[in-house]
Structure formats: structure tokens, C-alpha cells
Amino acid sequence: MDFHLLPLIAVAAIFILAGFVKGMIGLGLPTIAIGLLSLFMPPAQAASLLIAPSLITNLWQLSGPRLLELSRRLWPMLTGVCVGAWLGGGILTGANAGRAVMALGVALIVYALVGLSAIKLSVPRNAEVWAAPLVGIATGFITAATGVFVLPAVPYLQAIGLDKDDLIQALGLSFTVSTIALGAGLLHDGAFETRAALASIAVLIPTFIGMYAGQFARERVSPATFRRWFFLGLLALGFYLAARAVS
């Protein structure tokens, strides 16, 4: 990594922004961080920086009284995440870096369009038996390929009828497992080294600064308005990354 002053400032600013979004709406940290970091470093390197902030913030988010019950309900999806991450191993690293940027751009575009749409999905409880593993495998594969683990897990969790508090906790649980699967894949591929681990721990500071600022702003800004601009920004970033990958 090039740790001259300008890259350090850019990385810190990105994690402040990503933390702000996380504090504001409860998700978006990996999406923002990977997307913006990939503008000036390989996606695998960006994913390595993400590991500690994502793991720590999501461990905090998943804590709650219904963790065991949610784990029992979601374990097929979470197991699928691990399987999918194993199947997608190696896509994010080495000679696949160019394709990873393209995949990341496409993933951001799809996620933004889903977020901007007014479509409300619904998954019946009896359909979770077959839907959960498929969603998990797809999420794990996309995680391994792009470093972003929101699709299709987030729309699925929003569609299975969880109340607000359970949804926030379930998102934290899903993101934690996805982060661990991503870290294990990077470690296996030799892309997560000691220096990357130390840098990942260091960016916890700007991440938490952003999170506290986001929690403060959440009381003063309409979440619906913020989410709209958040998804529009992701849409623009996704198109830029996809266009850069094919140029």
C-alpha cells in the first residue's frame, strides 16, 4: 500500500463517510468503502482494509436479546454465505482484479436500483426452507467476487417480515458472517497480510467518528431523503466503475 499523506487522508475520509452512512441508516459501510477505495486501489486491497471496521461494527449491531432465535431462523442463509464465498474464492484477487471492478460496479448499480424502487418483496415463511440457502450462496459468491455483501441478503431479510429491531440485528448477523467469510477467502488467497490487518485496525478510528456523526444526524435529517441520495450516489459510482473496467 502507498501510505503517503494524500492516500492516508483519502482513506480516512472514505471511512468517515462510510461510517456516517452506517450510523445514519444501519448499513452501507462496506458498499461505500469498497466502492470509493476501488477508485484508486485494487478491490482485494480495499476489501482487506474493510475487515476490521466491518467486523467490529457488525458485532456491535448484532448484539441483542433475540440473537439465538434469529440465528436459528437464519442459519441456512448464513451457511449458504460461507459456501458461496468458497465457490467464489479467487475472483477478487490477482489476475481477476479487472473483472472484480466490473462486478463491483454492476453490484452497486443493482443494489442502487433495488433501493430506489418502490417494490416491496415478500417471502412466505414456508418458502424460507429453499430460499434462504439460495440467497446465502448468491450473497457469499458476490461477496467473494466484489467485497460487497448486501445482495441479495438485504432485500431478502427485508422481505421475510422481521420487525425493525430484528431486521437491524439480522443485518448485523448476516454482515458479520459475510465479513468473516470474506476475510477467510482473502487470507487463503494470500491477499490479507499483516500490514493490511494493521491498516484495517487503524481505520476503526475514522469509522467510529463517522458512525457517531451519522447517529447524531439521524435525529435531524429525514432517513428517507438520505437513503434516496445514498442510492443515487451508489448508482453513479457503480456506472463509473463499470465504465472504467471496460475502457
PDB file of C-alpha atoms in Angstrom:
ATOM      1  CA  MET A   1       0.000   0.000   0.000  1.00  0.00           C
ATOM      2  CA  ASP A   2       1.116   3.555  -0.663  1.00  0.00           C
ATOM      3  CA  PHE A   3       0.876   5.257   2.696  1.00  0.00           C
ATOM      4  CA  HIS A   4       1.946   8.764   1.723  1.00  0.00           C
ATOM      5  CA  LEU A   5      -0.061  11.624   3.202  1.00  0.00           C
ATOM      6  CA  LEU A   6      -2.617  12.062   0.402  1.00  0.00           C
ATOM      7  CA  PRO A   7      -3.705   8.391   0.268  1.00  0.00           C
ATOM      8  CA  LEU A   8      -3.956   8.354   4.070  1.00  0.00           C
ATOM      9  CA  ILE A   9      -6.232  11.393   4.051  1.00  0.00           C
ATOM     10  CA  ALA A  10      -8.350   9.872   1.272  1.00  0.00           C
ATOM     11  CA  VAL A  11      -8.715   6.539   3.104  1.00  0.00           C
ATOM     12  CA  ALA A  12      -9.619   8.271   6.377  1.00  0.00           C
ATOM     13  CA  ALA A  13     -12.203  10.458   4.624  1.00  0.00           C
ATOM     14  CA  ILE A  14     -13.769   7.422   2.921  1.00  0.00           C
ATOM     15  CA  PHE A  15     -14.138   5.541   6.205  1.00  0.00           C
ATOM     16  CA  ILE A  16     -15.596   8.624   7.901  1.00  0.00           C
ATOM     17  CA  LEU A  17     -18.187   8.807   5.112  1.00  0.00           C
ATOM     18  CA  ALA A  18     -18.838   5.049   5.214  1.00  0.00           C
ATOM     19  CA  GLY A  19     -19.184   5.166   8.994  1.00  0.00           C
ATOM     20  CA  PHE A  20     -21.546   8.133   8.688  1.00  0.00           C
ATOM     21  CA  VAL A  21     -23.818   6.177   6.350  1.00  0.00           C
ATOM     22  CA  LYS A  22     -23.689   3.169   8.704  1.00  0.00           C
ATOM     23  CA  GLY A  23     -24.628   5.345  11.665  1.00  0.00           C
ATOM     24  CA  MET A  24     -27.392   7.040   9.703  1.00  0.00           C
ATOM     25  CA  ILE A  25     -29.243   4.062   8.180  1.00  0.00           C
ATOM     26  CA  GLY A  26     -27.656   0.979   9.780  1.00  0.00           C
ATOM     27  CA  LEU A  27     -25.941  -0.367   6.644  1.00  0.00           C
ATOM     28  CA  GLY A  28     -23.795   0.727   3.708  1.00  0.00           C
ATOM     29  CA  LEU A  29     -20.327   0.716   5.308  1.00  0.00           C
ATOM     30  CA  PRO A  30     -18.773  -1.983   3.047  1.00  0.00           C
ATOM     31  CA  THR A  31     -20.624  -0.729  -0.013  1.00  0.00           C
ATOM     32  CA  ILE A  32     -19.360   2.831   0.340  1.00  0.00           C
ATOM     33  CA  ALA A  33     -15.854   1.842   1.463  1.00  0.00           C
ATOM     34  CA  ILE A  34     -15.208  -0.773  -1.235  1.00  0.00           C
ATOM     35  CA  GLY A  35     -16.771   1.359  -3.967  1.00  0.00           C
ATOM     36  CA  LEU A  36     -14.739   4.501  -3.234  1.00  0.00           C
ATOM     37  CA  LEU A  37     -11.492   2.748  -2.309  1.00  0.00           C
ATOM     38  CA  SER A  38     -11.638   0.850  -5.603  1.00  0.00           C
ATOM     39  CA  LEU A  39     -11.263   4.180  -7.404  1.00  0.00           C
ATOM     40  CA  PHE A  40      -7.550   4.153  -6.551  1.00  0.00           C
ATOM     41  CA  MET A  41      -6.630   0.650  -5.315  1.00  0.00           C
ATOM     42  CA  PRO A  42      -7.415  -2.969  -6.300  1.00  0.00           C
ATOM     43  CA  PRO A  43     -10.697  -4.306  -4.861  1.00  0.00           C
ATOM     44  CA  ALA A  44      -8.849  -7.025  -2.916  1.00  0.00           C
ATOM     45  CA  GLN A  45      -6.737  -4.393  -1.163  1.00  0.00           C
ATOM     46  CA  ALA A  46      -9.857  -2.336  -0.431  1.00  0.00           C
ATOM     47  CA  ALA A  47     -11.577  -5.431   0.983  1.00  0.00           C
ATOM     48  CA  SER A  48      -8.586  -6.076   3.254  1.00  0.00           C
ATOM     49  CA  LEU A  49      -8.916  -2.589   4.725  1.00  0.00           C
ATOM     50  CA  LEU A  50     -12.605  -3.216   5.341  1.00  0.00           C
ATOM     51  CA  ILE A  51     -12.294  -6.338   7.505  1.00  0.00           C
ATOM     52  CA  ALA A  52     -11.796  -4.836  10.995  1.00  0.00           C
ATOM     53  CA  PRO A  53     -14.282  -1.911  10.679  1.00  0.00           C
ATOM     54  CA  SER A  54     -16.953  -4.182   9.199  1.00  0.00           C
ATOM     55  CA  LEU A  55     -16.446  -6.952  11.756  1.00  0.00           C
ATOM     56  CA  ILE A  56     -16.387  -4.689  14.834  1.00  0.00           C
ATOM     57  CA  THR A  57     -19.347  -2.504  13.823  1.00  0.00           C
ATOM     58  CA  ASN A  58     -21.467  -5.502  12.853  1.00  0.00           C
ATOM     59  CA  LEU A  59     -20.642  -7.426  16.035  1.00  0.00           C
ATOM     60  CA  TRP A  60     -21.958  -4.377  17.876  1.00  0.00           C
ATOM     61  CA  GLN A  61     -25.060  -4.284  15.652  1.00  0.00           C
ATOM     62  CA  LEU A  62     -25.950  -7.968  16.036  1.00  0.00           C
ATOM     63  CA  SER A  63     -25.972  -7.882  19.847  1.00  0.00           C
ATOM     64  CA  GLY A  64     -29.455  -8.130  21.321  1.00  0.00           C
ATOM     65  CA  PRO A  65     -31.922 -10.339  23.160  1.00  0.00           C
ATOM     66  CA  ARG A  66     -33.102 -12.289  20.086  1.00  0.00           C
ATOM     67  CA  LEU A  67     -29.720 -13.282  18.684  1.00  0.00           C
ATOM     68  CA  LEU A  68     -30.203 -17.000  19.350  1.00  0.00           C
ATOM     69  CA  GLU A  69     -33.697 -17.062  17.835  1.00  0.00           C
ATOM     70  CA  LEU A  70     -32.550 -15.153  14.743  1.00  0.00           C
ATOM     71  CA  SER A  71     -29.533 -17.452  14.380  1.00  0.00           C
ATOM     72  CA  ARG A  72     -31.826 -20.494  14.397  1.00  0.00           C
ATOM     73  CA  ARG A  73     -34.013 -18.944  11.717  1.00  0.00           C
ATOM     74  CA  LEU A  74     -31.196 -17.632   9.508  1.00  0.00           C
ATOM     75  CA  TRP A  75     -28.608 -20.426   9.768  1.00  0.00           C
ATOM     76  CA  PRO A  76     -29.445 -21.880   6.312  1.00  0.00           C
ATOM     77  CA  MET A  77     -28.748 -18.492   4.723  1.00  0.00           C
ATOM     78  CA  LEU A  78     -25.604 -17.951   6.804  1.00  0.00           C
ATOM     79  CA  THR A  79     -24.296 -21.405   5.898  1.00  0.00           C
ATOM     80  CA  GLY A  80     -25.006 -20.609   2.262  1.00  0.00           C
ATOM     81  CA  VAL A  81     -22.933 -17.414   2.572  1.00  0.00           C
ATOM     82  CA  CYS A  82     -19.908 -19.492   3.603  1.00  0.00           C
ATOM     83  CA  VAL A  83     -20.456 -21.967   0.745  1.00  0.00           C
ATOM     84  CA  GLY A  84     -20.886 -19.180  -1.796  1.00  0.00           C
ATOM     85  CA  ALA A  85     -17.766 -17.374  -0.582  1.00  0.00           C
ATOM     86  CA  TRP A  86     -15.804 -20.611  -1.007  1.00  0.00           C
ATOM     87  CA  LEU A  87     -17.180 -21.084  -4.525  1.00  0.00           C
ATOM     88  CA  GLY A  88     -16.228 -17.524  -5.454  1.00  0.00           C
ATOM     89  CA  GLY A  89     -12.738 -17.695  -3.958  1.00  0.00           C
ATOM     90  CA  GLY A  90     -10.002 -16.092  -6.040  1.00  0.00           C
ATOM     91  CA  ILE A  91     -12.240 -13.857  -8.167  1.00  0.00           C
ATOM     92  CA  LEU A  92     -11.316 -10.721  -6.221  1.00  0.00           C
ATOM     93  CA  THR A  93      -7.563 -11.235  -6.334  1.00  0.00           C
ATOM     94  CA  GLY A  94      -4.691 -11.485  -8.786  1.00  0.00           C
ATOM     95  CA  ALA A  95      -5.461 -11.619 -12.491  1.00  0.00           C
ATOM     96  CA  ASN A  96      -9.175 -11.293 -11.762  1.00  0.00           C
ATOM     97  CA  ALA A  97      -8.896  -7.729 -10.412  1.00  0.00           C
ATOM     98  CA  GLY A  98     -10.268  -6.134 -13.597  1.00  0.00           C
ATOM     99  CA  ARG A  99     -13.299  -8.401 -13.618  1.00  0.00           C
ATOM    100  CA  ALA A 100     -13.768  -7.723  -9.911  1.00  0.00           C
ATOM    101  CA  VAL A 101     -14.047  -3.979 -10.598  1.00  0.00           C
ATOM    102  CA  MET A 102     -16.653  -4.665 -13.276  1.00  0.00           C
ATOM    103  CA  ALA A 103     -18.572  -6.995 -10.951  1.00  0.00           C
ATOM    104  CA  LEU A 104     -18.429  -4.397  -8.188  1.00  0.00           C
ATOM    105  CA  GLY A 105     -19.824  -1.720 -10.488  1.00  0.00           C
ATOM    106  CA  VAL A 106     -22.677  -3.977 -11.594  1.00  0.00           C
ATOM    107  CA  ALA A 107     -23.424  -4.968  -7.975  1.00  0.00           C
ATOM    108  CA  LEU A 108     -23.622  -1.310  -6.930  1.00  0.00           C
ATOM    109  CA  ILE A 109     -25.937  -0.497  -9.836  1.00  0.00           C
ATOM    110  CA  VAL A 110     -28.291  -3.376  -8.998  1.00  0.00           C
ATOM    111  CA  TYR A 111     -28.276  -2.537  -5.291  1.00  0.00           C
ATOM    112  CA  ALA A 112     -28.999   1.136  -6.010  1.00  0.00           C
ATOM    113  CA  LEU A 113     -31.869   0.319  -8.374  1.00  0.00           C
ATOM    114  CA  VAL A 114     -33.398  -2.053  -5.815  1.00  0.00           C
ATOM    115  CA  GLY A 115     -33.066   0.622  -3.123  1.00  0.00           C
ATOM    116  CA  LEU A 116     -34.618   3.347  -5.309  1.00  0.00           C
ATOM    117  CA  SER A 117     -37.525   1.192  -6.448  1.00  0.00           C
ATOM    118  CA  ALA A 118     -40.852   1.161  -4.663  1.00  0.00           C
ATOM    119  CA  ILE A 119     -41.091  -2.626  -4.974  1.00  0.00           C
ATOM    120  CA  LYS A 120     -41.879  -4.368  -1.699  1.00  0.00           C
ATOM    121  CA  LEU A 121     -40.820  -8.002  -1.751  1.00  0.00           C
ATOM    122  CA  SER A 122     -42.389 -10.636   0.468  1.00  0.00           C
ATOM    123  CA  VAL A 123     -41.139 -14.150   1.205  1.00  0.00           C
ATOM    124  CA  PRO A 124     -43.611 -16.515   2.948  1.00  0.00           C
ATOM    125  CA  ARG A 125     -42.266 -18.316   5.999  1.00  0.00           C
ATOM    126  CA  ASN A 126     -42.667 -21.739   4.368  1.00  0.00           C
ATOM    127  CA  ALA A 127     -40.572 -20.605   1.382  1.00  0.00           C
ATOM    128  CA  GLU A 128     -37.566 -19.809   3.569  1.00  0.00           C
ATOM    129  CA  VAL A 129     -36.611 -23.503   3.585  1.00  0.00           C
ATOM    130  CA  TRP A 130     -35.404 -23.327  -0.034  1.00  0.00           C
ATOM    131  CA  ALA A 131     -34.975 -19.558  -0.489  1.00  0.00           C
ATOM    132  CA  ALA A 132     -32.573 -18.975   2.418  1.00  0.00           C
ATOM    133  CA  PRO A 133     -29.768 -21.296   1.203  1.00  0.00           C
ATOM    134  CA  LEU A 134     -30.005 -19.928  -2.354  1.00  0.00           C
ATOM    135  CA  VAL A 135     -29.866 -16.335  -1.109  1.00  0.00           C
ATOM    136  CA  GLY A 136     -26.931 -17.213   1.119  1.00  0.00           C
ATOM    137  CA  ILE A 137     -24.930 -18.885  -1.654  1.00  0.00           C
ATOM    138  CA  ALA A 138     -25.566 -15.970  -4.013  1.00  0.00           C
ATOM    139  CA  THR A 139     -24.595 -13.459  -1.314  1.00  0.00           C
ATOM    140  CA  GLY A 140     -21.410 -15.352  -0.481  1.00  0.00           C
ATOM    141  CA  PHE A 141     -20.397 -15.617  -4.122  1.00  0.00           C
ATOM    142  CA  ILE A 142     -20.985 -11.897  -4.722  1.00  0.00           C
ATOM    143  CA  THR A 143     -19.082 -11.133  -1.516  1.00  0.00           C
ATOM    144  CA  ALA A 144     -16.089 -13.143  -2.723  1.00  0.00           C
ATOM    145  CA  ALA A 145     -16.253 -11.523  -6.175  1.00  0.00           C
ATOM    146  CA  THR A 146     -16.767  -7.879  -5.160  1.00  0.00           C
ATOM    147  CA  GLY A 147     -16.194  -7.425  -1.413  1.00  0.00           C
ATOM    148  CA  VAL A 148     -19.787  -6.121  -1.089  1.00  0.00           C
ATOM    149  CA  PHE A 149     -22.233  -8.332   0.806  1.00  0.00           C
ATOM    150  CA  VAL A 150     -25.595  -6.616   0.523  1.00  0.00           C
ATOM    151  CA  LEU A 151     -27.073  -8.562  -2.389  1.00  0.00           C
ATOM    152  CA  PRO A 152     -29.323 -10.434  -2.297  1.00  0.00           C
ATOM    153  CA  ALA A 153     -29.166 -10.746   1.526  1.00  0.00           C
ATOM    154  CA  VAL A 154     -30.508  -7.269   2.371  1.00  0.00           C
ATOM    155  CA  PRO A 155     -33.640  -7.434   0.134  1.00  0.00           C
ATOM    156  CA  TYR A 156     -34.270 -10.975   1.388  1.00  0.00           C
ATOM    157  CA  LEU A 157     -34.047 -10.012   5.069  1.00  0.00           C
ATOM    158  CA  GLN A 158     -36.344  -7.065   4.385  1.00  0.00           C
ATOM    159  CA  ALA A 159     -38.838  -9.448   2.753  1.00  0.00           C
ATOM    160  CA  ILE A 160     -39.217 -12.109   5.462  1.00  0.00           C
ATOM    161  CA  GLY A 161     -41.330 -10.000   7.807  1.00  0.00           C
ATOM    162  CA  LEU A 162     -38.891  -9.041  10.564  1.00  0.00           C
ATOM    163  CA  ASP A 163     -39.758  -6.063  12.737  1.00  0.00           C
ATOM    164  CA  LYS A 164     -37.415  -3.057  12.790  1.00  0.00           C
ATOM    165  CA  ASP A 165     -35.234  -4.165  15.706  1.00  0.00           C
ATOM    166  CA  ASP A 166     -34.968  -7.760  14.495  1.00  0.00           C
ATOM    167  CA  LEU A 167     -34.102  -6.556  10.991  1.00  0.00           C
ATOM    168  CA  ILE A 168     -31.227  -4.393  12.269  1.00  0.00           C
ATOM    169  CA  GLN A 169     -29.932  -7.327  14.328  1.00  0.00           C
ATOM    170  CA  ALA A 170     -30.348  -9.772  11.433  1.00  0.00           C
ATOM    171  CA  LEU A 171     -28.427  -7.440   9.111  1.00  0.00           C
ATOM    172  CA  GLY A 172     -25.615  -7.275  11.660  1.00  0.00           C
ATOM    173  CA  LEU A 173     -25.553 -11.074  11.883  1.00  0.00           C
ATOM    174  CA  SER A 174     -25.507 -11.512   8.102  1.00  0.00           C
ATOM    175  CA  PHE A 175     -22.810  -8.879   7.615  1.00  0.00           C
ATOM    176  CA  THR A 176     -20.663 -10.407  10.372  1.00  0.00           C
ATOM    177  CA  VAL A 177     -20.702 -13.858   8.769  1.00  0.00           C
ATOM    178  CA  SER A 178     -20.054 -12.316   5.344  1.00  0.00           C
ATOM    179  CA  THR A 179     -17.106 -10.332   6.710  1.00  0.00           C
ATOM    180  CA  ILE A 180     -15.574 -13.447   8.268  1.00  0.00           C
ATOM    181  CA  ALA A 181     -16.091 -15.394   5.022  1.00  0.00           C
ATOM    182  CA  LEU A 182     -14.508 -12.571   3.018  1.00  0.00           C
ATOM    183  CA  GLY A 183     -11.544 -12.336   5.393  1.00  0.00           C
ATOM    184  CA  ALA A 184     -11.017 -16.094   5.276  1.00  0.00           C
ATOM    185  CA  GLY A 185     -11.056 -16.012   1.481  1.00  0.00           C
ATOM    186  CA  LEU A 186      -8.539 -13.165   1.302  1.00  0.00           C
ATOM    187  CA  LEU A 187      -6.313 -14.955   3.798  1.00  0.00           C
ATOM    188  CA  HIS A 188      -6.492 -18.175   1.777  1.00  0.00           C
ATOM    189  CA  ASP A 189      -5.591 -16.296  -1.417  1.00  0.00           C
ATOM    190  CA  GLY A 190      -2.647 -14.548   0.270  1.00  0.00           C
ATOM    191  CA  ALA A 191      -4.246 -11.118  -0.157  1.00  0.00           C
ATOM    192  CA  PHE A 192      -4.684 -10.330   3.550  1.00  0.00           C
ATOM    193  CA  GLU A 193      -1.281  -9.743   5.083  1.00  0.00           C
ATOM    194  CA  THR A 194      -0.032  -8.376   8.421  1.00  0.00           C
ATOM    195  CA  ARG A 195       0.304  -4.844   7.090  1.00  0.00           C
ATOM    196  CA  ALA A 196      -3.242  -4.932   5.735  1.00  0.00           C
ATOM    197  CA  ALA A 197      -4.516  -6.178   9.096  1.00  0.00           C
ATOM    198  CA  LEU A 198      -2.790  -3.321  10.946  1.00  0.00           C
ATOM    199  CA  ALA A 199      -4.158  -0.781   8.467  1.00  0.00           C
ATOM    200  CA  SER A 200      -7.632  -2.272   8.844  1.00  0.00           C
ATOM    201  CA  ILE A 201      -7.448  -1.809  12.623  1.00  0.00           C
ATOM    202  CA  ALA A 202      -6.186   1.769  12.185  1.00  0.00           C
ATOM    203  CA  VAL A 203      -9.211   2.803  10.102  1.00  0.00           C
ATOM    204  CA  LEU A 204     -11.503   1.914  13.012  1.00  0.00           C
ATOM    205  CA  ILE A 205     -10.888   5.445  14.310  1.00  0.00           C
ATOM    206  CA  PRO A 206     -12.326   7.350  11.319  1.00  0.00           C
ATOM    207  CA  THR A 207     -15.064   4.732  11.005  1.00  0.00           C
ATOM    208  CA  PHE A 208     -16.330   5.342  14.544  1.00  0.00           C
ATOM    209  CA  ILE A 209     -16.034   9.110  14.106  1.00  0.00           C
ATOM    210  CA  GLY A 210     -18.300   8.805  11.082  1.00  0.00           C
ATOM    211  CA  MET A 211     -20.718   6.475  12.874  1.00  0.00           C
ATOM    212  CA  TYR A 212     -21.208   8.827  15.797  1.00  0.00           C
ATOM    213  CA  ALA A 213     -21.733  11.721  13.386  1.00  0.00           C
ATOM    214  CA  GLY A 214     -24.272   9.650  11.460  1.00  0.00           C
ATOM    215  CA  GLN A 215     -26.181   8.735  14.612  1.00  0.00           C
ATOM    216  CA  PHE A 216     -26.261  12.424  15.553  1.00  0.00           C
ATOM    217  CA  ALA A 217     -27.503  13.419  12.084  1.00  0.00           C
ATOM    218  CA  ARG A 218     -30.147  10.673  12.088  1.00  0.00           C
ATOM    219  CA  GLU A 219     -32.160  12.703  14.595  1.00  0.00           C
ATOM    220  CA  ARG A 220     -32.076  15.792  12.356  1.00  0.00           C
ATOM    221  CA  VAL A 221     -32.285  14.553   8.763  1.00  0.00           C
ATOM    222  CA  SER A 222     -35.103  12.580   7.162  1.00  0.00           C
ATOM    223  CA  PRO A 223     -33.836   8.991   6.717  1.00  0.00           C
ATOM    224  CA  ALA A 224     -35.964   8.629   3.577  1.00  0.00           C
ATOM    225  CA  THR A 225     -34.321  11.669   1.963  1.00  0.00           C
ATOM    226  CA  PHE A 226     -30.862  10.497   2.961  1.00  0.00           C
ATOM    227  CA  ARG A 227     -31.476   6.972   1.625  1.00  0.00           C
ATOM    228  CA  ARG A 228     -32.598   8.412  -1.728  1.00  0.00           C
ATOM    229  CA  TRP A 229     -29.407  10.427  -2.167  1.00  0.00           C
ATOM    230  CA  PHE A 230     -27.363   7.496  -0.862  1.00  0.00           C
ATOM    231  CA  PHE A 231     -28.706   5.179  -3.554  1.00  0.00           C
ATOM    232  CA  LEU A 232     -28.354   7.831  -6.283  1.00  0.00           C
ATOM    233  CA  GLY A 233     -24.715   8.232  -5.290  1.00  0.00           C
ATOM    234  CA  LEU A 234     -24.182   4.461  -5.402  1.00  0.00           C
ATOM    235  CA  LEU A 235     -25.821   4.336  -8.832  1.00  0.00           C
ATOM    236  CA  ALA A 236     -23.416   6.959 -10.201  1.00  0.00           C
ATOM    237  CA  LEU A 237     -20.422   5.244  -8.603  1.00  0.00           C
ATOM    238  CA  GLY A 238     -21.474   1.859  -9.979  1.00  0.00           C
ATOM    239  CA  PHE A 239     -21.778   3.203 -13.529  1.00  0.00           C
ATOM    240  CA  TYR A 240     -18.373   4.859 -13.215  1.00  0.00           C
ATOM    241  CA  LEU A 241     -16.641   1.681 -12.001  1.00  0.00           C
ATOM    242  CA  ALA A 242     -18.301  -0.458 -14.673  1.00  0.00           C
ATOM    243  CA  ALA A 243     -17.362   2.023 -17.413  1.00  0.00           C
ATOM    244  CA  ARG A 244     -13.764   2.242 -16.161  1.00  0.00           C
ATOM    245  CA  ALA A 245     -13.456  -1.552 -16.156  1.00  0.00           C
ATOM    246  CA  VAL A 246     -14.427  -1.848 -19.828  1.00  0.00           C
ATOM    247  CA  SER A 247     -12.394   1.146 -21.044  1.00  0.00           C
TER     248      SER A 247
END
